[in-house]
Every structure is written in C-alpha cells, then in structure tokens.
Short mmCIF file of C-alpha atoms and ligand atoms in Angstrom, two decimals:
data_model
loop_
_atom_site.label_atom_id
_atom_site.label_comp_id
_atom_site.label_asym_id
_atom_site.label_seq_id
_atom_site.Cartn_x
_atom_site.Cartn_y
_atom_site.Cartn_z
CA MET S 95 -64.17 -30.30 99.06
CA PRO S 96 -64.06 -33.33 101.28
CA GLY S 97 -61.00 -35.75 100.99
CA LYS S 98 -60.02 -39.36 102.00
CA GLN S 99 -61.05 -39.82 105.61
CA PRO S 100 -57.30 -40.44 107.25
CA VAL S 101 -56.67 -43.81 109.00
CA LEU S 102 -57.86 -42.87 112.52
CA ILE S 103 -55.18 -45.16 115.08
CA ARG S 104 -55.83 -45.61 118.75
CA THR S 105 -52.90 -47.37 120.27
CA ILE S 106 -49.34 -47.31 119.98
CA ALA S 107 -48.64 -50.68 118.47
CA GLU S 108 -51.04 -49.91 116.27
CA MET S 109 -49.40 -46.89 115.09
CA ARG S 110 -45.55 -48.23 114.98
CA GLN S 111 -47.35 -50.95 112.48
CA ALA S 112 -48.26 -48.85 110.01
CA MET S 113 -45.12 -46.87 110.25
CA LYS S 114 -42.90 -50.06 109.60
CA PRO S 115 -43.47 -50.34 106.00
CA TYR S 116 -42.82 -45.90 105.47
CA LYS S 117 -39.39 -46.62 107.52
CA ALA S 118 -38.56 -49.62 105.62
CA ASN S 119 -38.52 -48.13 102.06
CA GLY S 120 -37.09 -45.38 103.31
CA SER S 121 -40.03 -42.63 102.72
CA ARG S 122 -40.43 -39.43 104.38
CA VAL S 123 -42.29 -39.30 106.76
CA GLY S 124 -44.05 -35.86 108.76
CA LEU S 125 -45.87 -35.46 111.55
CA VAL S 126 -47.63 -33.04 112.80
CA PRO S 127 -48.65 -32.81 116.96
CA THR S 128 -51.54 -30.82 118.20
CA MET S 129 -54.18 -30.84 120.50
CA GLY S 130 -57.36 -30.73 118.17
CA ALA S 131 -59.80 -28.52 117.46
CA LEU S 132 -57.92 -27.53 114.39
CA HIS S 133 -57.85 -24.05 112.83
CA ALA S 134 -56.36 -22.93 109.51
CA GLY S 135 -53.12 -22.37 111.78
CA HIS S 136 -52.69 -26.23 111.65
CA ALA S 137 -53.95 -26.79 107.85
CA SER S 138 -50.73 -24.65 107.35
CA LEU S 139 -48.41 -27.25 109.23
CA LEU S 140 -50.42 -29.93 107.23
CA LYS S 141 -50.21 -28.42 104.01
CA ARG S 142 -46.58 -28.06 104.09
CA ALA S 143 -46.17 -31.86 105.91
CA ARG S 144 -47.46 -33.38 102.96
CA SER S 145 -45.78 -30.89 100.51
CA GLU S 146 -42.33 -32.29 102.29
CA CYS S 147 -43.34 -35.31 103.41
CA ASN S 148 -44.54 -39.15 101.64
CA VAL S 149 -46.67 -39.85 104.98
CA VAL S 150 -48.21 -37.10 107.00
CA VAL S 151 -49.31 -38.33 110.80
CA ALA S 152 -51.19 -35.76 112.89
CA SER S 153 -51.57 -36.47 116.21
CA VAL S 154 -54.57 -35.48 117.89
CA TYR S 155 -54.06 -35.34 121.75
CA VAL S 156 -55.07 -33.31 124.75
CA ASN S 157 -51.89 -33.81 126.82
CA PRO S 158 -53.23 -34.02 130.31
CA THR S 159 -49.25 -33.32 132.09
CA GLN S 160 -48.60 -30.37 130.46
CA PHE S 161 -51.53 -28.51 132.48
CA GLY S 162 -51.51 -26.98 135.20
CA PRO S 163 -54.31 -27.60 138.34
CA ASN S 164 -55.97 -24.40 137.50
CA GLU S 165 -55.68 -24.12 133.81
CA ASP S 166 -58.30 -25.18 130.99
CA PHE S 167 -57.70 -28.92 130.59
CA ASN S 168 -61.21 -29.89 131.30
CA LYS S 169 -62.65 -27.36 128.85
CA TYR S 170 -60.06 -27.36 126.41
CA PRO S 171 -62.28 -27.84 122.74
CA ARG S 172 -62.44 -31.64 121.77
CA GLN S 173 -63.48 -32.41 118.52
CA LEU S 174 -62.35 -34.92 117.21
CA PRO S 175 -64.65 -35.90 113.74
CA LEU S 176 -64.09 -32.35 112.63
CA ASP S 177 -60.79 -32.82 113.20
CA LEU S 178 -60.73 -35.94 110.78
CA ASP S 179 -62.72 -34.14 108.08
CA ARG S 180 -59.95 -31.27 108.17
CA CYS S 181 -57.39 -33.79 108.55
CA GLY S 182 -58.95 -35.49 105.02
CA ARG S 183 -59.28 -32.31 103.60
CA GLU S 184 -55.43 -31.60 103.56
CA GLY S 185 -54.12 -35.21 102.92
CA VAL S 186 -53.37 -36.16 106.04
CA ASP S 187 -52.64 -40.53 106.27
CA TYR S 188 -53.09 -41.20 109.56
CA VAL S 189 -54.28 -39.48 112.87
CA PHE S 190 -53.17 -40.70 115.86
CA ALA S 191 -55.62 -39.66 118.62
CA PRO S 192 -54.47 -41.83 121.55
CA ALA S 193 -56.59 -42.47 125.13
CA ASP S 194 -54.94 -41.51 128.26
CA ALA S 195 -54.76 -44.85 129.77
CA GLU S 196 -52.52 -45.75 126.03
CA MET S 197 -50.08 -42.57 126.50
CA TYR S 198 -49.57 -42.59 130.45
CA GLY S 199 -50.80 -45.69 131.69
CA GLY S 200 -48.25 -48.12 133.26
CA GLY S 201 -47.45 -45.42 135.96
CA THR S 202 -45.09 -43.67 134.07
CA GLN S 203 -42.13 -42.75 136.19
CA THR S 204 -40.70 -40.41 133.83
CA LEU S 205 -40.64 -36.90 132.45
CA ILE S 206 -38.04 -34.68 129.74
CA HIS S 207 -36.73 -31.43 131.51
CA VAL S 208 -35.49 -28.63 129.59
CA ALA S 209 -32.92 -26.32 132.18
CA LYS S 210 -32.78 -22.09 130.88
CA LEU S 211 -34.99 -21.93 128.37
CA THR S 212 -37.93 -22.89 130.60
CA GLU S 213 -37.74 -20.39 132.93
CA ARG S 214 -38.71 -17.68 131.89
CA LEU S 215 -42.02 -16.15 129.50
CA CYS S 216 -44.19 -18.89 129.98
CA GLY S 217 -42.10 -21.20 131.92
CA THR S 218 -42.77 -18.66 134.77
CA PHE S 219 -46.49 -18.60 134.32
CA ARG S 220 -46.76 -22.14 133.20
CA PRO S 221 -44.49 -24.35 135.94
CA GLY S 222 -44.18 -27.56 134.43
CA HIS S 223 -46.20 -27.07 131.55
CA PHE S 224 -42.51 -27.42 129.55
CA ASP S 225 -42.05 -30.53 131.53
CA GLY S 226 -45.24 -31.80 129.56
CA VAL S 227 -45.06 -30.42 126.66
CA CYS S 228 -41.16 -32.23 126.04
CA THR S 229 -42.64 -35.36 127.64
CA VAL S 230 -45.23 -36.05 124.95
CA VAL S 231 -43.20 -34.78 122.21
CA ALA S 232 -40.69 -37.42 122.48
CA LYS S 233 -43.07 -39.92 123.47
CA LEU S 234 -44.99 -39.29 119.92
CA PHE S 235 -41.29 -38.86 118.49
CA ASN S 236 -40.93 -42.23 119.78
CA ILE S 237 -44.00 -44.01 118.10
CA VAL S 238 -44.25 -42.29 115.17
CA GLN S 239 -40.00 -42.13 114.52
CA PRO S 240 -40.84 -38.76 111.94
CA ASP S 241 -38.32 -37.50 109.61
CA LEU S 242 -39.71 -33.87 110.06
CA THR S 243 -42.05 -32.53 112.43
CA TYR S 244 -44.04 -29.15 112.05
CA PHE S 245 -44.41 -26.18 114.38
CA GLY S 246 -46.18 -22.80 114.14
CA GLN S 247 -43.90 -19.75 115.08
CA LYS S 248 -46.93 -18.94 117.28
CA ASP S 249 -45.60 -21.17 120.45
CA ALA S 250 -42.37 -19.09 120.29
CA GLN S 251 -41.17 -20.31 123.14
CA GLN S 252 -42.51 -24.53 122.87
CA VAL S 253 -40.38 -24.40 119.67
CA THR S 254 -37.32 -23.05 120.74
CA VAL S 255 -37.57 -25.25 123.78
CA LEU S 256 -38.28 -28.34 121.24
CA LYS S 257 -35.50 -27.44 119.50
CA ARG S 258 -33.06 -27.90 122.57
CA MET S 259 -34.48 -31.12 123.58
CA VAL S 260 -34.13 -32.54 120.08
CA ALA S 261 -30.12 -31.50 120.00
CA ASP S 262 -29.86 -32.75 123.17
CA LEU S 263 -30.89 -35.97 122.75
CA ASN S 264 -29.99 -36.31 119.48
CA VAL S 265 -33.34 -37.29 118.05
CA PRO S 266 -32.46 -38.32 114.50
CA LEU S 267 -34.88 -35.61 112.79
CA GLN S 268 -35.62 -31.73 111.66
CA ILE S 269 -38.01 -30.04 113.84
CA VAL S 270 -39.40 -27.49 110.72
CA VAL S 271 -41.21 -24.18 111.99
CA CYS S 272 -44.06 -22.60 110.40
CA PRO S 273 -45.13 -18.56 110.55
CA THR S 274 -48.35 -17.38 112.80
CA ILE S 275 -50.80 -17.99 110.66
CA ARG S 276 -53.47 -14.61 111.61
CA GLU S 277 -57.65 -13.51 111.05
CA GLY S 278 -57.94 -10.80 108.76
CA ASP S 279 -57.44 -8.30 111.56
CA GLY S 280 -54.17 -9.69 112.97
CA LEU S 281 -54.78 -12.35 115.46
CA ALA S 282 -52.92 -14.68 115.69
CA MET S 283 -55.18 -18.40 115.23
CA SER S 284 -55.50 -20.31 118.81
CA SER S 285 -58.10 -22.93 119.19
CA ARG S 286 -58.19 -20.97 122.67
CA ASN S 287 -60.03 -18.31 120.43
CA ALA S 288 -62.86 -20.27 121.13
CA PHE S 289 -63.36 -19.56 124.67
CA LEU S 290 -63.76 -15.65 123.74
CA SER S 291 -66.96 -13.63 123.62
CA VAL S 292 -67.33 -11.05 120.51
CA GLU S 293 -66.69 -8.06 122.83
CA GLN S 294 -63.45 -10.06 124.33
CA ARG S 295 -62.52 -11.10 120.42
CA LYS S 296 -62.09 -7.23 119.57
CA GLN S 297 -60.20 -6.83 122.68
CA ALA S 298 -57.95 -9.52 122.17
CA LEU S 299 -56.53 -7.61 119.20
CA CYS S 300 -54.65 -5.51 121.41
CA LEU S 301 -51.87 -8.28 122.15
CA TYR S 302 -50.45 -7.90 118.13
CA ASN S 303 -51.28 -4.47 118.06
CA ALA S 304 -48.64 -4.22 121.04
CA LEU S 305 -46.17 -6.09 119.55
CA GLN S 306 -46.96 -4.09 116.79
CA ALA S 307 -46.21 -0.95 118.45
CA GLY S 308 -42.62 -2.78 119.98
CA ARG S 309 -41.85 -3.89 116.61
CA ASN S 310 -42.42 -0.05 115.31
CA VAL S 311 -40.60 1.71 117.70
CA ILE S 312 -37.67 -1.36 117.33
CA VAL S 313 -37.76 -0.10 113.48
CA GLN S 314 -37.62 3.77 114.68
CA GLY S 315 -34.05 3.24 115.87
CA ILE S 316 -34.92 2.94 119.12
CA LYS S 317 -32.92 -0.53 120.76
CA THR S 318 -33.67 0.03 124.92
CA SER S 319 -35.53 -3.15 125.94
CA SER S 320 -37.42 -1.20 128.97
CA ARG S 321 -38.65 1.69 126.78
CA ILE S 322 -39.84 -0.69 124.23
CA ASN S 323 -41.35 -3.03 127.11
CA ALA S 324 -43.23 -0.12 127.91
CA ILE S 325 -44.45 1.01 125.18
CA MET S 326 -46.08 -2.28 124.36
CA ARG S 327 -47.84 -2.47 127.90
CA ASP S 328 -49.22 0.94 127.10
CA VAL S 329 -50.87 -0.29 124.18
CA VAL S 330 -52.74 -3.20 126.57
CA LEU S 331 -53.27 -1.13 129.21
CA ALA S 332 -55.11 1.12 126.91
CA ALA S 333 -57.54 -1.25 125.74
CA GLY S 334 -58.45 -2.66 128.77
CA PRO S 335 -58.03 -3.71 132.53
CA PHE S 336 -55.96 -7.63 130.70
CA ALA S 337 -53.80 -8.72 133.21
CA THR S 338 -50.40 -9.18 131.19
CA ASP S 339 -48.19 -12.13 132.62
CA TYR S 340 -45.36 -11.03 130.26
CA LEU S 341 -44.95 -8.43 127.45
CA GLU S 342 -41.29 -8.43 126.71
CA ALA S 343 -38.45 -8.92 124.61
CA VAL S 344 -35.59 -11.34 124.50
CA ASP S 345 -33.02 -12.64 122.71
CA ALA S 346 -34.57 -15.02 120.11
CA GLN S 347 -32.51 -17.71 120.84
CA THR S 348 -32.17 -18.03 124.30
CA LEU S 349 -35.54 -15.96 125.46
CA GLN S 350 -33.70 -13.78 127.83
CA PRO S 351 -34.01 -10.22 127.93
CA MET S 352 -31.28 -7.61 126.88
CA GLU S 353 -31.23 -4.60 127.85
CA GLU S 354 -29.73 -3.44 124.48
CA LEU S 355 -31.22 -5.09 121.67
CA ALA S 356 -28.69 -6.36 118.71
CA GLY S 357 -29.47 -9.47 116.57
CA THR S 358 -33.04 -11.06 116.17
CA VAL S 359 -35.05 -9.93 119.10
CA LEU S 360 -38.59 -12.46 119.60
CA LEU S 361 -41.37 -9.80 121.21
CA ALA S 362 -43.32 -11.89 122.87
CA GLY S 363 -46.59 -11.26 124.83
CA ALA S 364 -49.08 -13.56 127.09
CA ILE S 365 -52.39 -11.79 128.15
CA ARG S 366 -55.50 -12.76 129.83
CA ILE S 367 -59.21 -11.58 128.64
CA GLY S 368 -61.25 -12.87 130.90
CA ALA S 369 -60.33 -16.33 131.73
CA THR S 370 -59.34 -17.05 128.40
CA ARG S 371 -54.94 -16.87 127.98
CA LEU S 372 -53.80 -15.97 125.02
CA ILE S 373 -50.12 -15.62 123.38
CA ASP S 374 -48.13 -14.52 120.38
CA ASN S 375 -45.22 -13.03 119.37
CA LEU S 376 -42.94 -11.11 116.77
CA LEU S 377 -39.27 -11.53 115.68
CA VAL S 378 -37.56 -8.54 114.74
CA ASP S 379 -34.10 -8.18 113.70
CA VAL S 380 -32.44 -5.62 115.01
CA THR S 381 -29.21 -4.37 113.10
O1 LIG B 684 -48.82 -27.14 120.45
C1 LIG B 684 -49.67 -27.66 120.52
O2 LIG B 684 -50.76 -27.94 120.58
C2 LIG B 684 -49.09 -29.11 122.06
O3 LIG B 684 -48.35 -27.97 123.14
C3 LIG B 684 -48.56 -30.35 121.79
C4 LIG B 684 -46.80 -29.97 120.84
C5 LIG B 684 -49.03 -30.70 120.46
C6 LIG B 684 -47.57 -31.10 123.00
O4 LIG B 684 -48.76 -31.24 123.00
#
C-alpha cells in the first residue's frame, strides 16, 4: 500500500524550522537516524517510532566521518527515492537527507569521543569509527531535538556507546533500543547483506550459527568465556576461511571480557565474508 510521501528536508535551517511548531505545542518528536538503504530492520524502528511519537523524523545520511580510509564509504548503497517510499509506507513525516557540505561544511573541528566502551570489539578494528558515529548522532540530536530516538540492538556496541554519550552530555532524550530483525534463516538484516553473492549469503549464516552455539553451551551450564569463544570460532572456521575480527562473550554493560560469565552477557561477533564485514550479537542472561 503506498503511503503519503514524507517531506524531504535538505538543510539544517529547514529542519529546525519544521520542528518548531511541534516543540512549541509539546508534541513528542521521534528520530530514527539511518544511513539509508532501508530494510525491514529500519522499518521496525520506524514503526516503533510511529506508534510512540506524534511526529516521526528519519535521517538518511551516509556519514563520512565514521568510515575508515579503506572502508566501504564510496560503495555504500545510496537509494534515496526507494528510502522515501519506504518511509512513506511506515508513516514517517519528515526525511532529513543533508549533503556533506551541510553537515560538515565550515571547517568543523569537533569530534565526540567516548573512551573505554569504544576501545574493544569494533573499536579495535575500526579506529575512529565511534567518534564519527557519536559526532554525527550528536549533531542530529541538536538539529532535530527529538524526545525519543530509535536504534537497533544489531549494533550493540553503537547503542552502548551512544547511551553513554547521552548520559555523559546530559542530552535530554530517551534512546529506545529495538530487537534485531532477521531474515527467515536467521541472518541479521543489514544494508551490507546486499554486497554478498548467492554463495556468500549462504556462508554468512555461520556468524549467527556461531552465536547460537555459544548461547546453547551457556544454557547447558558452561560459563568459562575462553571455552565459549573457542566453540563460536570453531563454527565459523568450519564454514570457510573467513577472517574473524572478534567473536567473544563480554559483559553487556561494560563490553569488557570476563573469564567466568555472570549477569547479562553479550555474545558479539564481526566476520569478513570476502570484502564484506558483517556484525551480529545475542544477549544471554547467565544465572
Ligand atoms: O547505525 C547507523 O546506521 C549509523 O551508525 C548511524 C547511527 C545512522 C550514524 O550515522
């Protein structure tokens, strides 16, 4: 069913102007930050925002500052017309899609750095990535001034880092974390799945299989993280010669490793299938 097309906004000044009446009359403003190439995972965030807010803004912006020099910034999928249709179907009111010059023109010199939480997992393999994410998200928060903002659990470290930033900088909004949406066979939805060949798409499932194997052995009573990490790595190795950036059990709050698992544990992994880097995670309560 085609929905009403959202209003497309390209400039910060227009975005602020559009939000003014809602802020003035106490409407609840929801923001879903995205880099576009919207899939069912994003749609679940948009739906949740629609159900909880009076006005819903989606940002569509492939943020250059969160990509490393050898990463996939140039080939990251860009498809604004399709994204506008999808936003229309999900009842989004405004799509904010600025150009790079609008976001970073004027000789910007500020980067937001969250310390400890960014030092492990993706932070080790993507230096500077979370500084770029925090900076653009802080800018989006200041531009749209949402009451609620929506992120996917699929990017578990991103969510943990952004929650820390919001707490540390006293940003007056609430972060809502929505469950990971998976394909029928369990592969976590990601805009990067589009880069996989048919063969690689089948192989990519080994990441979710590994995390599930980790969860199964925890449920069976094994709580030593080195054993669980080894079991998860074996599942990926058995599937093919894929580089594993990391695949490990960590404390869900601190993202630090712990030898004897306790409390809420995050099983998190990042592997490379050919040139495509995929991430996924599962939360497990260890009693
Ligand atoms: O999760 C993403 O798509 C991006 O990291 C975000 C939060 C939109 C910032 O560019």
